PDB file of C-alpha atoms in Angstrom:
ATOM      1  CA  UNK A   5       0.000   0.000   0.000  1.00  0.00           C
ATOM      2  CA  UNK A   6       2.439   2.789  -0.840  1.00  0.00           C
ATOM      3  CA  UNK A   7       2.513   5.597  -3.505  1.00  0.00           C
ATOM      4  CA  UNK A   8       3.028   5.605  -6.812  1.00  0.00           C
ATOM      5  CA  UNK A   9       3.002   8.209  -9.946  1.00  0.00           C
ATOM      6  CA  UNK A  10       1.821   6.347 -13.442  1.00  0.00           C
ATOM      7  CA  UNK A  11       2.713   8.432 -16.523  1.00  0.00           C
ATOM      8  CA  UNK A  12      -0.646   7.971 -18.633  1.00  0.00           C
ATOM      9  CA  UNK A  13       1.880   8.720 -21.997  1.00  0.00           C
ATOM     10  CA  UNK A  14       4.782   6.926 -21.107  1.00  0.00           C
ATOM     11  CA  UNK A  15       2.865   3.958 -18.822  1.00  0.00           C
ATOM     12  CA  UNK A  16       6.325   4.669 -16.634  1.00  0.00           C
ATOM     13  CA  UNK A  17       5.419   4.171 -13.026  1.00  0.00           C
ATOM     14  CA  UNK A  18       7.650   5.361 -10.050  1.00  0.00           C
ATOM     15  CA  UNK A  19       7.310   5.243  -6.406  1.00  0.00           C
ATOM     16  CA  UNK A  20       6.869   8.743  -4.577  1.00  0.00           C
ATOM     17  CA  UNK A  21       7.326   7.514  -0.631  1.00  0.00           C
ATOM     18  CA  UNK A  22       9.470   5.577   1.306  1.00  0.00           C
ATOM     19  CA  UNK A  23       9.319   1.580   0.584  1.00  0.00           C
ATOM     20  CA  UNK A  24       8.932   0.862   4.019  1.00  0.00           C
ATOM     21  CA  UNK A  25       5.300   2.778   4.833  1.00  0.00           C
ATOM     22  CA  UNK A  26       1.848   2.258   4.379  1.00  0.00           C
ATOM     23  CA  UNK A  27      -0.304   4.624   2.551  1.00  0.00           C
ATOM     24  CA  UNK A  28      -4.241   5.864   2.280  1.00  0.00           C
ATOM     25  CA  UNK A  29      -5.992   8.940   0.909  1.00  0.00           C
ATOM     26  CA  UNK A  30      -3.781  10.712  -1.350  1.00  0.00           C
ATOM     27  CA  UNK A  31      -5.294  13.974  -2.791  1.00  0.00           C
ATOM     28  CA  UNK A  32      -3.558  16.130  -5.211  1.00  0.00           C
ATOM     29  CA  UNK A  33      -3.375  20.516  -4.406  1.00  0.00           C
ATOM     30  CA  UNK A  34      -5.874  21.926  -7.177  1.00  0.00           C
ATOM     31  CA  UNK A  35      -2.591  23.385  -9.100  1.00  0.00           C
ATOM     32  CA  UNK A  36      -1.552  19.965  -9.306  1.00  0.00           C
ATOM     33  CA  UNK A  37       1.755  20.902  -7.457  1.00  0.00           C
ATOM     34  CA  UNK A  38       1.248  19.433  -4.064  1.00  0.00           C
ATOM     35  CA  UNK A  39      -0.259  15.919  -2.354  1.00  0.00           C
ATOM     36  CA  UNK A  40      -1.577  14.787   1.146  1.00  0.00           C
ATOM     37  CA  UNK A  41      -1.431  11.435   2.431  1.00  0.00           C
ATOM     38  CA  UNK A  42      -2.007   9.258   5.160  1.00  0.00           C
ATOM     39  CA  UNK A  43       1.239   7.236   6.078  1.00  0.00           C
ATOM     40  CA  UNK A  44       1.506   4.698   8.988  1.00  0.00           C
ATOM     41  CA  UNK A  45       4.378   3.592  10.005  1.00  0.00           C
ATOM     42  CA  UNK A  46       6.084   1.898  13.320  1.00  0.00           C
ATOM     43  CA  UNK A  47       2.471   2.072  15.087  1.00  0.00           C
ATOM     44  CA  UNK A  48       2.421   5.708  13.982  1.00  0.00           C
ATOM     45  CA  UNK A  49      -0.617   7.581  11.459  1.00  0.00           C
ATOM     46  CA  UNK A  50       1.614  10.701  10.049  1.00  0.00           C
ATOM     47  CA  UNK A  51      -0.128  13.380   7.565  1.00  0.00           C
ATOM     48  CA  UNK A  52       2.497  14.217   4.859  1.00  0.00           C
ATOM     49  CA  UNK A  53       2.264  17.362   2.703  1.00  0.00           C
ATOM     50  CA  UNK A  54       4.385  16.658  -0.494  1.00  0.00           C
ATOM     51  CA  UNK A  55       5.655  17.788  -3.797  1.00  0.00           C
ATOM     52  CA  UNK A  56       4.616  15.602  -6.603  1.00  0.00           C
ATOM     53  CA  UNK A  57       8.452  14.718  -6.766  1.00  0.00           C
ATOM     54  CA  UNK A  58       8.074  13.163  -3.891  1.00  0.00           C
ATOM     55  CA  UNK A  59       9.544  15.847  -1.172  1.00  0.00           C
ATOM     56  CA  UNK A  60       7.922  15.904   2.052  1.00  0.00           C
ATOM     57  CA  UNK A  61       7.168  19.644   3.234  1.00  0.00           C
ATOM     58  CA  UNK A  62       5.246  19.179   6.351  1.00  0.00           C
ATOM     59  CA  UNK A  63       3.713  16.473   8.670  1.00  0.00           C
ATOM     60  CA  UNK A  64       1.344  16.334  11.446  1.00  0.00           C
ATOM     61  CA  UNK A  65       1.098  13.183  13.693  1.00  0.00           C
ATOM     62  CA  UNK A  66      -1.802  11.677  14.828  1.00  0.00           C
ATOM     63  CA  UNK A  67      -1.977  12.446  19.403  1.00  0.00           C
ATOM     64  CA  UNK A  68      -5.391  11.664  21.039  1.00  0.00           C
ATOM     65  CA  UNK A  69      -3.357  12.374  24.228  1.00  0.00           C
ATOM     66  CA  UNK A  70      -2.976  16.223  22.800  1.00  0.00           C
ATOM     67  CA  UNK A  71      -6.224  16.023  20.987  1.00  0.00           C
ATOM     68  CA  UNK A  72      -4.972  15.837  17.789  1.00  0.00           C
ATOM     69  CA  UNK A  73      -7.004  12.894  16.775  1.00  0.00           C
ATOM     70  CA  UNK A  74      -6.604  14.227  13.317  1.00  0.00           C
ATOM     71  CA  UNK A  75      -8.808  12.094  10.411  1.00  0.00           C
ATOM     72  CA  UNK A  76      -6.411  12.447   7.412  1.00  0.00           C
ATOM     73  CA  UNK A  77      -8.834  10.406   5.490  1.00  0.00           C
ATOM     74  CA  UNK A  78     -11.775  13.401   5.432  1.00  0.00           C
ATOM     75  CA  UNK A  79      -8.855  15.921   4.794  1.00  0.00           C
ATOM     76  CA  UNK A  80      -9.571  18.549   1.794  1.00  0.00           C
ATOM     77  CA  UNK A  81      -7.403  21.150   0.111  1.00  0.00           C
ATOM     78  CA  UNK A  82      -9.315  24.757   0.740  1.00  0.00           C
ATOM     79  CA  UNK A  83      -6.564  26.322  -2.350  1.00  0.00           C
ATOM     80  CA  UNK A  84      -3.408  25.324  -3.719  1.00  0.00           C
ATOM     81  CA  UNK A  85      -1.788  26.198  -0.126  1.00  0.00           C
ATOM     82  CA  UNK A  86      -3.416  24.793   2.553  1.00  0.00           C
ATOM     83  CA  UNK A  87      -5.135  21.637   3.436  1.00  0.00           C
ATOM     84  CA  UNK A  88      -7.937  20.920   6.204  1.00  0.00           C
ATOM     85  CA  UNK A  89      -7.905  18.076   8.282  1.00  0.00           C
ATOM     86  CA  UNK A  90     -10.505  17.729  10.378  1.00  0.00           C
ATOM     87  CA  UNK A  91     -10.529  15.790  14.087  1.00  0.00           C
ATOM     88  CA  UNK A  92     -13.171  14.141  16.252  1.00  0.00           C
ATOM     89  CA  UNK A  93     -11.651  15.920  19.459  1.00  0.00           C
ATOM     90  CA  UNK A  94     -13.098  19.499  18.611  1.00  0.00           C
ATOM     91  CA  UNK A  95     -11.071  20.662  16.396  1.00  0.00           C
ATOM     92  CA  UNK A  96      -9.641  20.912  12.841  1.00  0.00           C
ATOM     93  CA  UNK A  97      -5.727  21.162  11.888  1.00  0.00           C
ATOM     94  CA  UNK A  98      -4.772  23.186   9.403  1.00  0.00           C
ATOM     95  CA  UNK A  99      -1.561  22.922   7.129  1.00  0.00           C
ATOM     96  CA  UNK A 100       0.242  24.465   4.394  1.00  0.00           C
ATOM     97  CA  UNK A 101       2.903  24.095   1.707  1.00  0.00           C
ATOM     98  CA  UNK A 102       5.578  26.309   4.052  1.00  0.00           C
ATOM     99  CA  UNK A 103       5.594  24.022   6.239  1.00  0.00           C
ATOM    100  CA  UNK A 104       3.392  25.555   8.857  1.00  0.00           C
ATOM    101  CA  UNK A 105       0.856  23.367  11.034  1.00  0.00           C
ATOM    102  CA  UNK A 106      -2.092  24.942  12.710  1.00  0.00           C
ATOM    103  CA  UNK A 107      -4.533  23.280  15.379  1.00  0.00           C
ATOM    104  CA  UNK A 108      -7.858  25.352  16.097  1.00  0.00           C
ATOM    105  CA  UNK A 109      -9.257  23.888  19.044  1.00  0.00           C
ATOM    106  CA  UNK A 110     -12.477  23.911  20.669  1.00  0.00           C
ATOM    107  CA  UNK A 111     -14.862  24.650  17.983  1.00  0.00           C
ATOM    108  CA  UNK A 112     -17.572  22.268  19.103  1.00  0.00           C
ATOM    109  CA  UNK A 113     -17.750  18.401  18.697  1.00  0.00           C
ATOM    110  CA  UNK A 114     -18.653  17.584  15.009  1.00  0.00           C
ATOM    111  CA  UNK A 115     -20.986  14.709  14.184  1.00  0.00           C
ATOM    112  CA  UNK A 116     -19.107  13.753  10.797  1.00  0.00           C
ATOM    113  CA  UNK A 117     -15.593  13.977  10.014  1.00  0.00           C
ATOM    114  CA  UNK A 118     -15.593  16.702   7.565  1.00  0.00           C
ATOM    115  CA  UNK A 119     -15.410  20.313   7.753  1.00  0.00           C
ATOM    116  CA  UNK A 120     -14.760  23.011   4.968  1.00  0.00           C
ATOM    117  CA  UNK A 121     -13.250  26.657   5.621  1.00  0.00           C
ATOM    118  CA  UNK A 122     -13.917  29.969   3.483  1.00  0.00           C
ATOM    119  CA  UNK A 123     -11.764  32.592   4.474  1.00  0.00           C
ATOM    120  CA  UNK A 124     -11.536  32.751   8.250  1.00  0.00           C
ATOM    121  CA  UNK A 125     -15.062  30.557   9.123  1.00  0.00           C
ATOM    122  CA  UNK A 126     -14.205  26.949   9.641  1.00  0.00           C
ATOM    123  CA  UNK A 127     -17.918  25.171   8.724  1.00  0.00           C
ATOM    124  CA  UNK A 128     -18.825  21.991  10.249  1.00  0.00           C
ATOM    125  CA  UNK A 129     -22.214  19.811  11.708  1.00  0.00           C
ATOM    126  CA  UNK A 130     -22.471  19.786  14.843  1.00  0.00           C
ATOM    127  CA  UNK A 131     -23.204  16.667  16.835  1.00  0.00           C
ATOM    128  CA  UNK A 132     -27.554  18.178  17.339  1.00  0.00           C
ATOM    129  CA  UNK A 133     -27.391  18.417  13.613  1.00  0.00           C
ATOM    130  CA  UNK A 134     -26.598  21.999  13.131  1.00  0.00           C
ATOM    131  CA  UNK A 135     -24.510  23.467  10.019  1.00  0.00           C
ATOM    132  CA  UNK A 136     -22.223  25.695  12.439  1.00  0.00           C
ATOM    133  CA  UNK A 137     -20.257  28.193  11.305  1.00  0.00           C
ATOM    134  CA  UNK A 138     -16.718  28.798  13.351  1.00  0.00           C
ATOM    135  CA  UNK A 139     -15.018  31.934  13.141  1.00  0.00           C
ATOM    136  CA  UNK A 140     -11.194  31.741  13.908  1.00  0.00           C
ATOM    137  CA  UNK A 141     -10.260  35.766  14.369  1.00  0.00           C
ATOM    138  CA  UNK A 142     -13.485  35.481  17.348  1.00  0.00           C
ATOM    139  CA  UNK A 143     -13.311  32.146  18.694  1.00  0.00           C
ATOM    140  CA  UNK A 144     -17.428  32.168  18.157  1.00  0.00           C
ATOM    141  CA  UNK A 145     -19.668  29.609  16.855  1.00  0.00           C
ATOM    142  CA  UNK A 146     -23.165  30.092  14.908  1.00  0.00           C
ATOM    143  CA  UNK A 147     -25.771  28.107  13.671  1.00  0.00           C
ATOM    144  CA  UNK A 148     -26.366  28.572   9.741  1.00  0.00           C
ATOM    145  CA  UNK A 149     -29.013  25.677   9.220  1.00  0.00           C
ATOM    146  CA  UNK A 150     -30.493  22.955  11.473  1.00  0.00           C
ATOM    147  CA  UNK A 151     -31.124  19.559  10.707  1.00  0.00           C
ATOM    148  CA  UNK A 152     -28.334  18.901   8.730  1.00  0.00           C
ATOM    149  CA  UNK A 153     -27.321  15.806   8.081  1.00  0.00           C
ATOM    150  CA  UNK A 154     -24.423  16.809   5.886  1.00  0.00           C
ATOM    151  CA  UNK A 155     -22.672  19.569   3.416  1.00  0.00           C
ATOM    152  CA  UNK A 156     -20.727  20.018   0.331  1.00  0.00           C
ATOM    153  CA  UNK A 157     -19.563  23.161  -0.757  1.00  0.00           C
ATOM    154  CA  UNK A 158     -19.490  24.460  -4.193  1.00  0.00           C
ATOM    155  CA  UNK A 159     -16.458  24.961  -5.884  1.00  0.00           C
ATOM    156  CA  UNK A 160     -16.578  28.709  -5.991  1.00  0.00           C
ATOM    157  CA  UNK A 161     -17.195  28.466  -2.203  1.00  0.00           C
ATOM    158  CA  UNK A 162     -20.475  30.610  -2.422  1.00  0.00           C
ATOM    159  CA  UNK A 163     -23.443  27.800  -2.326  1.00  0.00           C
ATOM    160  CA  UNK A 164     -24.205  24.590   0.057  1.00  0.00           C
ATOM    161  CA  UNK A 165     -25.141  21.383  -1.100  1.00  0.00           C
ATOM    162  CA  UNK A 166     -27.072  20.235   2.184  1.00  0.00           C
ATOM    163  CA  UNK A 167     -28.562  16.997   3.539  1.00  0.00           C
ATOM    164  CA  UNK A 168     -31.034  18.231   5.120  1.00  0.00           C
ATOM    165  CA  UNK A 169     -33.876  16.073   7.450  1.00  0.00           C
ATOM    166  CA  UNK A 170     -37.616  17.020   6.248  1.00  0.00           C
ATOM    167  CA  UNK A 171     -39.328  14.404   8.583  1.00  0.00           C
ATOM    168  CA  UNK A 172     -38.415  11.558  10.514  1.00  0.00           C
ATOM    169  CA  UNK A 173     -38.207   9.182   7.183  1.00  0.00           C
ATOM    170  CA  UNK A 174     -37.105  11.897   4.616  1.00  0.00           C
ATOM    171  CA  UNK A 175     -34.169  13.937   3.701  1.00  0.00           C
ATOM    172  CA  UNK A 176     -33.924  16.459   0.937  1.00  0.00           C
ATOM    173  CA  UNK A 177     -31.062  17.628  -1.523  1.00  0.00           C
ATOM    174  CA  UNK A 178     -31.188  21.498  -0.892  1.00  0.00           C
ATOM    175  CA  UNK A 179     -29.121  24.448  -1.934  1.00  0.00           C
ATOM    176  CA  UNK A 180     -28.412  27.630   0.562  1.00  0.00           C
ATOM    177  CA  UNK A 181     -26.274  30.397   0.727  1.00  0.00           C
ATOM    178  CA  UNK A 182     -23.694  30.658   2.994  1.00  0.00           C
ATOM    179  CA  UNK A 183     -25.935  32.189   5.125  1.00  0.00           C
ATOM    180  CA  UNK A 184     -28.140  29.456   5.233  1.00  0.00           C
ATOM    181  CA  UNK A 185     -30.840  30.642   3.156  1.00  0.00           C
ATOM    182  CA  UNK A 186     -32.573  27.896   1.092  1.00  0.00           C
ATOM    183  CA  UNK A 187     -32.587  28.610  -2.886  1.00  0.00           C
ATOM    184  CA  UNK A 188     -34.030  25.542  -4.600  1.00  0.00           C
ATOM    185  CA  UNK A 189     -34.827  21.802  -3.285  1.00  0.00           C
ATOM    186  CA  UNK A 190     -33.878  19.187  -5.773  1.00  0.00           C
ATOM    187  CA  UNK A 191     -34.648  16.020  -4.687  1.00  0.00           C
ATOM    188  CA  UNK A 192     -36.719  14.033  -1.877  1.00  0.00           C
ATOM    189  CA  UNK A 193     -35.885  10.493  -0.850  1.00  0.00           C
ATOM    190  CA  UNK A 194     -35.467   8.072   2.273  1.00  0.00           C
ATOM    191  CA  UNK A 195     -31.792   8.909   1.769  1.00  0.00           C
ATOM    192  CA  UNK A 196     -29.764  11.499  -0.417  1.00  0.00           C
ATOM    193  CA  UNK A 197     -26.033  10.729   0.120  1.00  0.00           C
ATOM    194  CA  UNK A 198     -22.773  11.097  -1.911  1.00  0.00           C
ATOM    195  CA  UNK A 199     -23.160  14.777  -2.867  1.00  0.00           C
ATOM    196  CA  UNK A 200     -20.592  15.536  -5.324  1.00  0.00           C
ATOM    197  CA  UNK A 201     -20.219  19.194  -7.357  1.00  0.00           C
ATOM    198  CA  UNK A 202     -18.929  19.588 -11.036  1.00  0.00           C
ATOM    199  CA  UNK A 203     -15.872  21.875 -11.316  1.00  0.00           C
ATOM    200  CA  UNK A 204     -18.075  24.274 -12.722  1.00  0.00           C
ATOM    201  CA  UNK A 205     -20.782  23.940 -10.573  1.00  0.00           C
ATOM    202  CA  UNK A 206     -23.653  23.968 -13.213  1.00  0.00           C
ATOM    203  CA  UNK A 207     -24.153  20.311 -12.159  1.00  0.00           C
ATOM    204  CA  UNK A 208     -24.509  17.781  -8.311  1.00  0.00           C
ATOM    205  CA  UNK A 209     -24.313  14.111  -8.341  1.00  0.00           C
ATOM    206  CA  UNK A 210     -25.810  12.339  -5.745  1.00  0.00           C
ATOM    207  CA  UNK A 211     -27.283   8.755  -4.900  1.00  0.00           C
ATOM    208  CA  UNK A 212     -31.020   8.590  -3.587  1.00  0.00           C
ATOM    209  CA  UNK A 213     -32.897   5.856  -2.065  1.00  0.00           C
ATOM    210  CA  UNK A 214     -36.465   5.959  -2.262  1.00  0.00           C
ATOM    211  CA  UNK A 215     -39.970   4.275  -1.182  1.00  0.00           C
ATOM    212  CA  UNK A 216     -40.459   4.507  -5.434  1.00  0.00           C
ATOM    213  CA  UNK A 217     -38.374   2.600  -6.678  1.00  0.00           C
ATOM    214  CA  UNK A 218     -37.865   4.042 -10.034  1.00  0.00           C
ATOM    215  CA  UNK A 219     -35.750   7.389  -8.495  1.00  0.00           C
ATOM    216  CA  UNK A 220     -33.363   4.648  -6.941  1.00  0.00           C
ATOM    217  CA  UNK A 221     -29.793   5.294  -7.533  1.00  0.00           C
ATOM    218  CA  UNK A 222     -27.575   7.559  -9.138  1.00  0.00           C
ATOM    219  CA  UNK A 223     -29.293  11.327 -10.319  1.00  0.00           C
ATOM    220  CA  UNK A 224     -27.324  14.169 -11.645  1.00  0.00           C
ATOM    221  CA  UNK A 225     -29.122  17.756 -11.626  1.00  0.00           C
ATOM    222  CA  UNK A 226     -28.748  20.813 -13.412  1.00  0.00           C
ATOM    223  CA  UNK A 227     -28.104  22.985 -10.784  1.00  0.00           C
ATOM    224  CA  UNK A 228     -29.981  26.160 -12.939  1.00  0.00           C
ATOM    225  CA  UNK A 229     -32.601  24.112 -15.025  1.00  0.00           C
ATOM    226  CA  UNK A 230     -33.098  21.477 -12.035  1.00  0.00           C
ATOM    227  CA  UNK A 231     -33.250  19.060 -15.030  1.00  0.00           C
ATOM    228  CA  UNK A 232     -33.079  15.827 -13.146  1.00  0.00           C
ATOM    229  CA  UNK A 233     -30.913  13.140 -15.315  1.00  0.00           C
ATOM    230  CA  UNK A 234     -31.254  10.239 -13.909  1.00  0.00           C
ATOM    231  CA  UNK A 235     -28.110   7.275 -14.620  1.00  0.00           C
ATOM    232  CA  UNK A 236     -29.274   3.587 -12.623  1.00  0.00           C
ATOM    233  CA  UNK A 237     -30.185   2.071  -9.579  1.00  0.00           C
ATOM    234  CA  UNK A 238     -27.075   0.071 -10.251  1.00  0.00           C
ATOM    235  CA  UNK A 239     -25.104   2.761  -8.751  1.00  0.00           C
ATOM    236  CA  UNK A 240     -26.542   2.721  -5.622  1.00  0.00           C
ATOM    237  CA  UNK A 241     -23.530   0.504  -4.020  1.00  0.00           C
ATOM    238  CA  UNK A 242     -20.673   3.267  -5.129  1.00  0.00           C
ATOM    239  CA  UNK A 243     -18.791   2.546  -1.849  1.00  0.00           C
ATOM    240  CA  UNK A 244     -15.842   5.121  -2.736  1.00  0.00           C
ATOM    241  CA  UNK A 245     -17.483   8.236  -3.474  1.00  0.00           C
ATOM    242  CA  UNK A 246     -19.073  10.698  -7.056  1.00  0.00           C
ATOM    243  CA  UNK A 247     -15.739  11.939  -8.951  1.00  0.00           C
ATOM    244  CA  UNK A 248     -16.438  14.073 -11.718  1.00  0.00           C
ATOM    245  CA  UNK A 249     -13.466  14.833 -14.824  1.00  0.00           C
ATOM    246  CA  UNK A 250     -12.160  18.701 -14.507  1.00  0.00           C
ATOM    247  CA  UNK A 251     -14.522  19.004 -17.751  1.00  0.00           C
ATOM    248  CA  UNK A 252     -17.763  18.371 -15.866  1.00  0.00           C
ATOM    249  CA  UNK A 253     -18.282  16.040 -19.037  1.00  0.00           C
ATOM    250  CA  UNK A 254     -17.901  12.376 -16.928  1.00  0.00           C
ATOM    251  CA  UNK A 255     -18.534  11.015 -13.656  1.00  0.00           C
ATOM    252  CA  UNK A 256     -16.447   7.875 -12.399  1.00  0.00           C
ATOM    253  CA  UNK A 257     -17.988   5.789  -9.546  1.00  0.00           C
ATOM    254  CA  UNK A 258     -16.830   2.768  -7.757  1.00  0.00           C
ATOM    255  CA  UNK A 259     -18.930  -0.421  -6.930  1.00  0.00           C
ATOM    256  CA  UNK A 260     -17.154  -3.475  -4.877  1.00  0.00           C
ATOM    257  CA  UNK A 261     -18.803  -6.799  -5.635  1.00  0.00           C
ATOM    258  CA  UNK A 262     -18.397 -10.256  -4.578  1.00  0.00           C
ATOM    259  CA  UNK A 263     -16.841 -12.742  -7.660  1.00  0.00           C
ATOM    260  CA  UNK A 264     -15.745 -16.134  -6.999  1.00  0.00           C
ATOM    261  CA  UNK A 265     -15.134 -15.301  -3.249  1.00  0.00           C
ATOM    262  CA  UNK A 266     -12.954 -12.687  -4.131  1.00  0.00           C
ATOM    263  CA  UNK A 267     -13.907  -9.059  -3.338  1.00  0.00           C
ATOM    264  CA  UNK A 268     -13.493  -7.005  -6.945  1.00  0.00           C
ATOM    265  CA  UNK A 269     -13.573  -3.451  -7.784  1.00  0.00           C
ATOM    266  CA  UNK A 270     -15.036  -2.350 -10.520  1.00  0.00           C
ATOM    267  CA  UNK A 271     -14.612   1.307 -11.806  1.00  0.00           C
ATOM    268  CA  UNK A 272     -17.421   2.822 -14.456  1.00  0.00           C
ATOM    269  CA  UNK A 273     -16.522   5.955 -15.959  1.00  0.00           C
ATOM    270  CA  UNK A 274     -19.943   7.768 -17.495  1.00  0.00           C
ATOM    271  CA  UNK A 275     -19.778  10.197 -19.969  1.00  0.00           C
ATOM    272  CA  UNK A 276     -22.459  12.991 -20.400  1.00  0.00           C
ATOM    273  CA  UNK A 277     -23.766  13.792 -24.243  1.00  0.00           C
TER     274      UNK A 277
END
């Protein structure tokens, strides 16, 4: 389980860490200049900030002691600089390509790994199903949207894509400002999970389970029109997360499935006409 660079022209491959560690969760800096990883080593989990080369520029360890409980795995690039890494102990770490590492501590408990900042405000859910806004300058917290079950932001970083609980057995797909203000609702279900934005945010992916069975599985909406496109139920099992192409133009999914006893991975890229 280590890291390695394929050349799609060449088909050369090379190794980019030491021989020695295991690694999880790579994610490449939107400049394509930088990568983040999750390393462990001699009973150790290590984040490592790298150049593509293969130069480490800064690393955080994992301490529950210090409550640094970090959960490399949910970590996100906010620009080409810095990446956030949020922790179950109240708190998310941030750090950067010169080497600096930042805890910000006390924030409130978060229900899901994952958190997203936008300038100085650190957003999160809370563990009573709040969208909370942090600000870091003030140390204070805020509610932007309750019962929230969870967020994406938009790639421009002005729009969330929220989970949000209508009733006891429904969620919704909704967009809101940053202020929490709904725009649109785009979909009702038992379940909407696996939010994912284009690049150019015209478009969300998402997975939906339903009580009618024909809006089971994977939809894709156009976030202006709210033309709903729906793909299959047959991607209702993508264990690995919506990725969509830097051209908006395809969507690759993951489904695991059981052949022969063997657990196999298949990967379905889906083009858009």
């Amino acid at each position: 389980r280590n890291l390695y660079a394929y050349d799609l022209k060449t088909g050369e491959e090379k190794g980019m860490a030491e021989k020695t560690a295991y690694i999880w969760a790579p994610i490449v800096s939107p400049d394509g200049k930088h990568i983040f990883y999750e390393k462990f080593e001699a009973g150790q989990y290590t984040g490592i900030l790298a150049t593509l080369e293969g130069a480490a520029v800064a690393s955080v360890p994992v301490d529950a002691e210090h409550g640094l409980n970090l959960s490399f795995r949910q970590a996100e690039w906010v620009n080409n600089e810095e990446v956030l890494v949020p922790s179950s102990d109240n708190g998310v770490c941030l750090i950067n390509v010169n080497s600096d590492v930042t805890k910000v501590s006390n924030i409130g408990l978060m229900q899901t790994d994952h958190a997203s900042k936008v300038g100085n405000t650190i957003y999160y859910v809370s563990t009573d199903r709040s969208l909370v806004a942090y600000d870091i300058p003030s140390k204070r917290s805020s509610v932007v949207k309750s019962n929230v079950l969870e967020f994406e932001l938009s790639p421009d970083k002005n729009l969330f894509a929220i989970q949000k609980r209508v009733r006891d057995s429904k969620t919704a797909l909704v967009l809101t400002d940053l202020s929490g203000k709904e725009t649109v609702t785009l979909t009702e279900g038992n379940q909407v999970f696996g939010i994912s934005w284009s690049p150019d945010q015209s478009k969300l992916a998402c997975l939906v389970t339903s009580s009618d069975e024909s809006k089971n599985g994977l939809h894709i909406f156009d976030v202006m029109s709210r033309e709903d496109l729906y793909i299959s139920r047959d991607f209702l099992n993508a264990d690995s997360g919506l990725f969509w192409s830097p051209s908006g133009n395809k969507l690759l999914a993951s489904i695991s499935t059981v052949k022969e006893m063997t657990l196999v991975d298949n990967t379905y890229i889906i083009t858009l006409k």
